[in-house]
Coordinates of C-alpha atoms in Angstrom, one line a residue:
Chain A
M14 CA 8.4 97.3 31.1
K15 CA 5.0 95.7 32.0
K16 CA 4.7 94.3 28.5
F17 CA 8.2 92.8 28.7
L18 CA 7.4 91.1 32.1
T19 CA 4.2 89.7 30.7
I20 CA 6.0 88.2 27.6
A21 CA 8.7 86.8 29.9
L22 CA 6.1 85.2 32.1
A23 CA 4.3 83.7 29.2
L24 CA 7.5 82.2 27.8
L25 CA 8.4 80.7 31.2
I26 CA 5.0 79.0 31.4
C27 CA 5.4 77.6 27.9
I28 CA 8.9 76.2 28.6
S29 CA 7.7 74.7 31.9
A30 CA 4.6 73.1 30.3
S31 CA 6.8 71.6 27.5
A32 CA 9.2 70.1 30.0
D33 CA 6.4 68.7 32.0
K34 CA 4.9 67.1 28.8
K35 CA 8.3 65.6 27.9
N36 CA 8.6 64.1 31.4
K37 CA 5.1 62.8 31.3
K38 CA 5.8 61.1 28.0
A39 CA 9.0 59.5 29.4
T40 CA 7.2 58.2 32.4
Q41 CA 4.4 56.9 30.3
A42 CA 7.0 54.9 28.3
Y43 CA 7.8 52.8 31.3
K44 CA 4.5 52.7 33.0
Y45 CA 3.8 49.0 33.8
E46 CA 3.4 46.3 36.4
I47 CA 5.4 43.1 36.3
E48 CA 5.1 39.8 38.1
K49 CA 6.5 36.3 37.7
I50 CA 4.1 33.6 36.5
E51 CA 4.5 29.8 36.7
A52 CA 4.4 28.8 33.1
G53 CA 6.3 25.6 33.2
A54 CA 9.7 25.1 34.7
A55 CA 11.9 28.1 34.0
S56 CA 14.9 26.4 32.6
N57 CA 18.2 27.6 31.2
G58 CA 17.8 31.0 32.8
V59 CA 14.5 31.9 31.0
Q60 CA 11.8 33.3 33.2
A61 CA 8.2 33.9 32.4
V62 CA 6.8 37.3 33.5
Y63 CA 3.4 38.9 33.0
V64 CA 3.6 42.5 32.1
Q65 CA 0.7 45.0 32.2
S66 CA 1.6 48.1 30.4
Y67 CA -0.3 51.4 30.4
M68 CA -0.5 53.2 27.1
N69 CA -2.5 55.9 25.2
N70 CA -3.0 53.8 22.1
I71 CA -2.5 50.2 21.3
K72 CA -0.3 50.7 18.3
N73 CA 2.9 48.6 18.9
A74 CA 1.4 47.3 22.1
D75 CA 3.2 44.0 21.7
Q76 CA 6.5 45.7 21.3
V77 CA 6.0 48.0 24.3
C78 CA 5.1 45.1 26.5
R79 CA 8.2 43.2 25.4
R80 CA 10.4 46.2 26.1
N81 CA 8.7 46.8 29.5
A82 CA 9.3 43.2 30.5
V83 CA 13.0 43.5 29.8
H84 CA 13.1 46.9 31.5
G85 CA 11.3 45.4 34.6
V86 CA 13.8 42.6 34.8
I87 CA 16.7 45.0 34.7
F88 CA 15.4 47.9 36.9
K89 CA 12.4 46.9 38.8
G90 CA 12.6 43.3 39.9
Y91 CA 9.6 41.0 40.1
S92 CA 8.1 38.5 42.5
G93 CA 6.2 35.3 42.2
R94 CA 4.4 33.1 44.7
G95 CA 6.7 33.6 47.7
D96 CA 9.9 34.2 45.7
Y97 CA 11.5 37.5 44.8
H98 CA 13.8 38.2 41.9
P99 CA 15.6 41.5 42.6
A100 CA 16.4 43.9 39.7
L101 CA 19.6 43.0 37.8
A102 CA 20.8 46.5 38.3
S103 CA 21.4 46.8 42.0
D104 CA 22.3 50.5 41.6
P105 CA 19.1 52.6 41.4
T106 CA 20.8 55.2 39.3
A107 CA 22.1 52.7 36.7
Q108 CA 19.7 53.8 33.9
Q109 CA 20.7 57.5 34.4
D110 CA 24.4 56.7 34.7
H111 CA 24.4 54.7 31.4
K112 CA 21.7 56.7 29.7
E113 CA 23.3 56.5 26.2
F114 CA 23.6 52.7 26.4
F115 CA 20.1 52.1 27.7
D116 CA 18.5 54.7 25.3
A117 CA 20.0 52.7 22.4
F118 CA 19.2 49.4 24.1
F119 CA 15.5 50.2 24.5
A120 CA 15.1 52.0 21.2
D121 CA 12.6 50.6 18.6
N122 CA 14.1 47.3 17.5
G123 CA 16.9 47.8 20.1
D124 CA 18.9 45.0 21.6
Y125 CA 16.3 44.3 24.3
N126 CA 14.5 42.1 21.6
K127 CA 17.4 39.6 21.7
Y128 CA 16.4 38.6 25.3
V129 CA 12.7 38.0 24.7
A130 CA 12.6 34.3 24.0
S131 CA 8.9 34.3 23.2
T132 CA 5.5 35.7 24.2
S133 CA 2.2 34.0 25.0
A134 CA 0.6 32.5 21.9
S135 CA -2.7 34.2 22.6
G136 CA -1.1 37.6 22.2
P137 CA -1.8 40.7 24.3
Q138 CA -5.0 41.3 26.3
Y139 CA -6.5 44.8 26.2
V140 CA -8.5 46.6 28.8
K141 CA -9.7 50.1 28.1
I142 CA -9.3 52.5 31.0
K143 CA -11.0 55.9 31.2
K144 CA -8.7 58.9 30.9
I145 CA -5.5 56.7 30.8
G146 CA -6.1 54.8 27.6
Y147 CA -5.3 51.1 27.7
K148 CA -3.9 48.5 30.0
V149 CA -2.3 45.8 27.9
G150 CA -1.2 42.5 29.4
L151 CA 1.2 40.0 27.9
V152 CA 3.2 37.0 29.1
V153 CA 6.8 37.4 28.1
Y154 CA 9.6 34.9 28.4
V155 CA 12.8 36.7 29.1
N156 CA 16.2 35.1 28.9
V157 CA 17.4 36.6 32.2
A158 CA 20.7 34.6 32.4
A159 CA 21.9 35.9 29.0
L160 CA 20.6 39.4 29.8
R161 CA 22.6 39.5 33.0
R162 CA 25.7 38.1 31.4
D163 CA 25.7 40.6 28.6
L164 CA 24.9 43.7 30.7
E165 CA 27.7 42.7 33.1
K166 CA 30.1 42.3 30.2
A167 CA 29.0 45.8 28.9
G168 CA 29.8 47.1 32.4
V169 CA 26.4 48.7 32.9
I170 CA 25.4 46.5 35.9
K171 CA 27.5 45.2 38.7
G172 CA 28.1 41.4 38.8
M173 CA 28.7 39.4 41.9
S174 CA 32.3 39.0 41.0
S175 CA 32.9 42.5 39.7
M176 CA 34.3 43.8 43.0
F177 CA 37.0 41.1 43.1
Chain B
M1014 CA 59.0 58.6 24.6
K1015 CA 57.9 55.1 23.6
K1016 CA 59.9 53.6 26.4
L1017 CA 58.3 55.9 28.9
T1018 CA 54.8 55.0 27.7
L1019 CA 55.7 51.3 28.0
I1020 CA 57.0 51.8 31.6
L1021 CA 53.9 53.8 32.5
A1022 CA 51.6 51.1 31.0
A1023 CA 53.4 48.4 32.9
L1024 CA 53.2 50.4 36.2
S1025 CA 49.5 51.0 35.8
F1026 CA 48.9 47.3 35.0
A1027 CA 50.8 46.3 38.2
A1028 CA 48.7 48.8 40.2
V1029 CA 45.5 47.3 38.8
L1030 CA 46.7 43.8 39.7
S1031 CA 47.7 44.8 43.3
A1032 CA 44.3 46.5 43.8
Q1033 CA 42.4 43.3 42.9
V1034 CA 41.1 41.3 45.8
K1035 CA 41.0 37.6 45.8
K1036 CA 37.5 36.1 45.3
P1037 CA 36.0 34.4 48.4
T1038 CA 35.9 30.6 48.0
L1039 CA 32.4 29.0 48.4
M1040 CA 31.6 25.4 49.2
I1041 CA 28.2 23.7 49.2
V1042 CA 27.2 20.9 51.5
P1043 CA 23.9 19.3 52.5
S1044 CA 22.8 20.9 55.8
D1045 CA 23.3 19.0 59.1
N1046 CA 19.5 18.8 59.5
W1047 CA 19.1 17.3 56.0
C1048 CA 21.7 14.7 56.8
T1049 CA 20.1 13.9 60.2
Q1050 CA 16.6 13.6 58.8
R1051 CA 17.8 11.0 56.2
G1052 CA 20.1 9.1 58.6
F1053 CA 23.3 10.2 56.9
V1054 CA 25.2 10.7 60.1
E1055 CA 28.1 9.0 61.8
N1056 CA 29.1 8.9 65.5
Y1057 CA 32.6 9.9 66.8
D1058 CA 34.1 9.5 70.2
N1059 CA 35.2 12.9 71.2
Q1060 CA 37.2 12.5 74.4
G1061 CA 34.5 10.2 75.9
M1062 CA 31.6 12.1 74.5
T1063 CA 29.7 10.7 71.5
Q1064 CA 29.4 13.3 68.8
T1065 CA 27.1 12.9 65.8
L1066 CA 28.3 14.5 62.6
P1067 CA 27.0 14.5 59.0
D1068 CA 28.2 11.6 56.8
Y1069 CA 28.7 13.4 53.4
N1070 CA 30.0 10.2 51.8
A1071 CA 26.8 8.3 52.5
A1072 CA 24.7 11.3 51.5
F1073 CA 26.3 11.6 48.1
N1074 CA 26.4 7.9 47.4
E1075 CA 22.9 7.1 48.5
D1076 CA 20.7 10.2 47.7
Q1077 CA 19.8 10.5 44.1
D1078 CA 18.6 14.1 44.2
L1079 CA 21.5 15.6 46.1
G1080 CA 24.1 15.5 43.3
F1081 CA 21.5 16.9 40.9
V1082 CA 20.5 19.9 43.0
I1083 CA 24.1 20.7 43.9
S1084 CA 25.1 20.6 40.2
K1085 CA 22.2 22.9 39.3
I1086 CA 23.2 25.4 42.0
S1087 CA 26.9 25.1 41.0
G1088 CA 26.0 25.9 37.4
I1089 CA 24.2 29.1 38.5
M1090 CA 27.0 30.2 40.8
A1091 CA 29.6 29.5 38.1
D1092 CA 27.6 31.6 35.7
R1093 CA 27.8 34.4 38.3
G1094 CA 31.6 34.0 38.5
F1095 CA 31.7 32.0 41.7
P1096 CA 32.5 28.3 40.9
L1097 CA 31.7 26.3 44.0
K1098 CA 34.2 23.9 45.6
N1099 CA 33.1 20.4 44.9
V1100 CA 32.6 18.9 48.3
Y1101 CA 32.4 15.4 46.8
E1102 CA 35.9 15.8 45.2
E1103 CA 37.3 17.1 48.5
M1104 CA 35.9 14.1 50.3
K1105 CA 37.3 11.6 47.8
S1106 CA 40.7 13.2 48.3
I1107 CA 40.3 13.0 52.1
N1108 CA 39.2 9.4 51.9
T1109 CA 42.4 8.5 49.9
T1110 CA 44.5 10.2 52.6
S1111 CA 42.6 8.4 55.4
A1112 CA 43.2 5.1 53.6
E1113 CA 47.0 5.8 53.5
L1114 CA 46.9 6.8 57.1
S1115 CA 45.2 3.6 58.1
A1116 CA 47.9 1.6 56.3
L1117 CA 50.6 3.5 58.3
Q1118 CA 48.7 3.0 61.5
G1119 CA 48.5 -0.7 60.9
K1120 CA 52.3 -0.9 60.7
N1121 CA 52.8 1.2 63.8
G1122 CA 49.9 -0.3 65.8
G1123 CA 48.6 3.2 66.8
S1124 CA 45.3 4.7 66.0
V1125 CA 44.3 8.2 65.0
Q1126 CA 40.7 9.5 65.2
T1127 CA 39.7 11.4 62.1
N1128 CA 36.3 12.6 60.8
T1129 CA 35.4 13.6 57.3
Y1130 CA 33.2 16.5 58.6
T1131 CA 36.0 18.4 60.3
E1132 CA 38.6 17.5 57.6
V1133 CA 36.5 18.6 54.7
R1134 CA 36.0 22.0 56.3
N1135 CA 39.6 22.4 57.3
R1136 CA 41.0 21.3 54.0
A1137 CA 38.7 23.1 51.7
K1138 CA 39.4 26.4 53.5
A1139 CA 36.2 27.9 52.1
D1140 CA 35.3 31.4 53.1
L1141 CA 31.6 30.6 52.9
I1142 CA 29.8 27.3 53.5
L1143 CA 26.5 27.0 51.6
Q1144 CA 24.2 24.7 53.5
L1145 CA 21.4 23.2 51.4
N1146 CA 18.2 21.7 52.8
W1147 CA 14.9 20.7 51.2
K1148 CA 11.8 18.7 52.2
V1149 CA 9.2 17.1 50.0
N1150 CA 5.7 17.9 51.3
N1151 CA 2.9 15.5 50.4
V1152 CA -0.7 16.7 50.8
G1153 CA -3.0 14.1 49.4
P1154 CA -2.0 13.5 45.8
K1155 CA -0.2 16.9 45.7
K1156 CA 3.5 17.3 46.1
S1157 CA 5.5 20.4 46.8
V1158 CA 9.1 21.2 47.9
T1159 CA 10.2 23.4 50.7
F1160 CA 13.7 24.7 49.9
N1161 CA 16.3 26.4 52.0
L1162 CA 19.8 27.6 51.1
E1163 CA 21.8 29.4 53.7
A1164 CA 25.4 30.7 53.5
F1165 CA 27.5 30.8 56.6
D1166 CA 30.8 32.7 57.1
A1167 CA 33.3 29.9 57.8
Y1168 CA 35.2 32.3 60.0
S1169 CA 32.5 33.6 62.3
N1170 CA 29.9 30.8 61.7
R1171 CA 27.4 33.6 61.1
S1172 CA 24.6 33.3 58.7
V1173 CA 25.2 35.9 55.9
A1174 CA 22.6 35.1 53.3
S1175 CA 19.6 32.8 52.9
A1176 CA 16.8 32.0 50.6
T1177 CA 13.8 29.9 51.6
G1178 CA 10.3 29.1 50.4
T1179 CA 7.8 26.5 49.3
G1180 CA 7.1 26.0 45.6
N1181 CA 3.8 25.4 44.0
P1182 CA 2.1 22.1 44.7
S1183 CA 1.8 19.8 41.8
F1184 CA -0.1 16.6 41.0
S1185 CA 2.2 15.1 38.5
A1186 CA 5.7 16.7 38.6
E1187 CA 8.6 14.6 39.8
T1188 CA 10.7 15.6 42.8
A1189 CA 13.6 16.5 40.5
V1190 CA 11.4 18.9 38.5
L1191 CA 10.1 20.6 41.7
L1192 CA 13.6 20.9 43.0
E1193 CA 14.8 22.5 39.7
E1194 CA 11.9 25.0 40.0
A1195 CA 12.8 25.8 43.6
V1196 CA 16.5 26.4 42.7
N1197 CA 15.4 28.7 39.8
S1198 CA 12.9 30.5 42.1
Y1199 CA 15.2 31.3 45.0
M1200 CA 18.7 31.6 43.6
D1201 CA 18.3 35.2 42.4
E1202 CA 17.4 36.5 45.8
F1203 CA 20.1 34.4 47.4
C1204 CA 22.8 35.8 45.0
A1205 CA 21.6 39.4 45.7
R1206 CA 22.1 38.9 49.4
L1207 CA 25.4 37.3 48.9
Q1208 CA 26.5 40.2 46.8
S1209 CA 25.5 42.7 49.5
H1210 CA 27.5 40.6 52.0
F1211 CA 30.6 40.7 49.8
E1212 CA 30.2 44.5 49.5
N1213 CA 30.0 44.7 53.2
M1214 CA 33.0 42.4 53.7
L1215 CA 35.2 44.4 51.4
E1216 CA 34.3 47.6 53.3
M1217 CA 34.4 46.3 56.9
G1218 CA 36.7 43.3 56.7
R1219 CA 36.3 39.8 58.0
E1220 CA 34.9 39.1 61.5
I1221 CA 37.0 36.9 63.8
G1222 CA 37.0 36.2 67.6
L1223 CA 40.1 36.4 69.8
D1224 CA 40.5 35.2 73.4
V1225 CA 43.5 36.0 75.7
Y1226 CA 44.1 34.0 78.8
V1227 CA 46.8 34.3 81.5
F1228 CA 47.9 31.1 83.2
D1229 CA 49.8 30.7 86.4
N1230 CA 53.4 31.7 85.8
D1231 CA 56.7 32.2 87.7
E1232 CA 56.7 36.0 87.1
D1233 CA 53.2 36.5 88.7
L1234 CA 52.3 38.3 85.6
D1235 CA 48.6 39.1 84.8
L1236 CA 46.8 41.5 82.5
E1237 CA 47.1 44.3 85.1
T1238 CA 50.9 44.1 85.2
E1239 CA 52.4 47.3 83.9
F1240 CA 54.9 47.7 81.1
D1241 CA 56.3 51.2 80.6
G1242 CA 53.5 52.6 82.8
K1243 CA 50.8 50.9 80.8
E1244 CA 48.8 47.9 81.9
L1245 CA 49.0 44.8 79.6
I1246 CA 45.2 44.8 79.2
D1247 CA 45.5 48.3 77.6
I1248 CA 48.5 47.3 75.5
I1249 CA 46.6 44.4 74.0
E1250 CA 43.4 46.4 73.4
D1251 CA 45.4 49.2 71.7
W1252 CA 47.1 46.6 69.4
V1253 CA 43.8 45.1 68.5
A1254 CA 42.4 48.6 67.8
D1255 CA 45.4 49.5 65.6
N1256 CA 45.2 46.2 63.6
T1257 CA 41.5 46.1 62.8
V1258 CA 39.6 47.6 59.9
G1259 CA 38.2 50.9 61.0
H1260 CA 39.1 50.1 64.6
R1261 CA 36.1 47.8 64.7
Y1262 CA 36.0 45.3 67.5
N1263 CA 34.0 44.4 70.6
L1264 CA 35.7 43.7 73.9
V1265 CA 33.0 41.7 75.6
D1266 CA 34.9 40.6 78.7
A1267 CA 38.1 41.8 80.4
N1268 CA 39.6 41.1 83.8
E1269 CA 43.1 40.5 85.1
L1270 CA 43.1 36.9 83.8
Q1271 CA 41.2 37.0 80.5
M1272 CA 40.1 39.2 77.6
K1273 CA 37.4 38.1 75.1
F1274 CA 37.2 40.0 71.8
E1275 CA 34.3 39.4 69.4
E1276 CA 33.4 40.9 66.0
V1277 CA 37.1 41.8 65.4
H1278 CA 37.1 43.1 61.8
V1279 CA 40.4 42.2 60.1
P1280 CA 41.5 42.7 56.5
L1281 CA 40.5 39.9 54.1
Y1282 CA 43.9 39.2 52.7
D1283 CA 47.5 40.0 53.6
E1284 CA 49.9 41.8 51.2
R1285 CA 50.7 38.4 49.5
G1286 CA 47.0 37.8 48.8
R1287 CA 46.7 35.0 51.4
A1288 CA 43.5 34.9 53.5
I1289 CA 43.9 36.2 57.0
G1290 CA 42.4 34.0 59.7
A1291 CA 42.1 34.3 63.4
S1292 CA 45.3 32.3 64.0
D1293 CA 47.3 34.7 61.8
V1294 CA 46.0 37.7 63.8
A1295 CA 46.8 35.9 67.1
G1296 CA 50.3 35.0 65.7
N1297 CA 51.0 38.7 65.0
L1298 CA 49.8 39.7 68.5
R1299 CA 52.1 37.0 69.9
K1300 CA 55.0 38.4 68.0
Y1301 CA 54.2 41.9 69.2
L1302 CA 54.0 40.7 72.9
R1303 CA 57.2 38.8 72.7
N1304 CA 59.3 41.2 70.6
T1305 CA 58.0 44.7 71.3
V1306 CA 56.5 44.5 74.7
Q1307 CA 59.1 41.8 75.7
L1308 CA 56.9 39.7 78.0
P1309 CA 59.1 37.7 80.3
V1310 CA 56.9 34.6 79.9
D1311 CA 56.0 32.4 77.0
V1312 CA 53.0 33.1 74.8
K1313 CA 51.1 30.3 73.0
V1314 CA 48.6 30.5 70.2
L1315 CA 45.8 27.9 69.9
R1316 CA 43.7 27.8 66.7
I1317 CA 40.1 26.9 67.5
G1318 CA 38.8 27.3 64.0
L1319 CA 39.2 29.6 61.0
G1320 CA 37.6 32.4 62.8
Q1321 CA 38.6 31.8 66.4
A1322 CA 42.0 31.7 68.2
R1323 CA 43.2 31.7 71.7
I1324 CA 46.3 33.3 73.1
I1325 CA 47.7 31.8 76.3
I1326 CA 50.2 33.9 78.2
G1327 CA 52.4 32.1 80.7
S1328 CA 52.3 28.7 79.1
K1329 CA 54.3 26.9 76.4

């Protein structure tokens, strides 16, 4: 009996540790800071944002930053010098509610790429941080107007006129 | 079976249509302050008192940036599914009518005082009026723009959303470029606030104000007169409670001669999809007082504005 209890306890610890690792990985995937920058007049719905992403290694750093920029515009919102741009998804549970859609949207080479107009010519800037890995900064130009329009059409975010 | 499916589909389509609520109408105008600062105002004689009101005609014809900013904002709002009413087109239509009226007056020799400001608001019947204001700041060679956009509920005159701020100073940018930057910077926040107002309005209804007055009458009737053992003041309050969304209203003043209701939440639209204003609610109360309560005196409804009406008992 004692042996059985020990095995069960060990199994439980293993399962819990694995779940924790999975969660940590998921959080790491969207660990970033986003702010608006004044990089020329934002015209035709394109906004320039500066994204600083935290990652373990710098493989695909450019792609992660692009994805985080689009993620930030949809779910986090960003502010500039005295102006604030709320998240496109006003509902905080939107990502969970439409998990299938957003998993595909943010997958490698997913549709999020369509809304990245360009990135800064100088490329990403890397800073090595102890224990965390790297902080990678990149200026990303996001076509916010097109992104909003398409997400509203897909029914995953609420538009201003959706309630009428 | 196929017939049944078709009938069911038609029924569900009808249900979806009836569940849809009409979109609020939005109209953008330069703010009163903006017009005053630039001298785009006109004076009217209002029963002996001189009243200064914005002159939209002069503003649109003489200011080069106004049309540009309004068209930029209109583009963004149309993209969000809310095309703005074109105040300039409304004015042109009003000016044509005014010209026709003047011709008629010439023949009859009479004169009618009209002003564009009141007419444009009454005729456009917008649910929300967006007031736009900006100021160009010059500090040495640097130039920046302070921008303000505020939405007012045309019914309650209450501010429901606003966005304001000062953009980055620039040495070389033209005013039009600074204004474009300002619009791009502040519209997202403005739209988010407007959206939350719409959500609130759908849930809580539209706010109006209602006044009830009793004038001298032959029956010596006042609001404390009883009908079937109930004072008229209570009859009216019960009616208001029964005809408001969630029984939401605020009776701020009540005595034997007057009642003043504020923040009366009424449904947005009637069963035919027409917007419900204060005068419609007052009209319904008048019908109730005349037909159901059977008041022995006349009841009159005065429309003060989209969101305010007055009921006068004992006068016709």
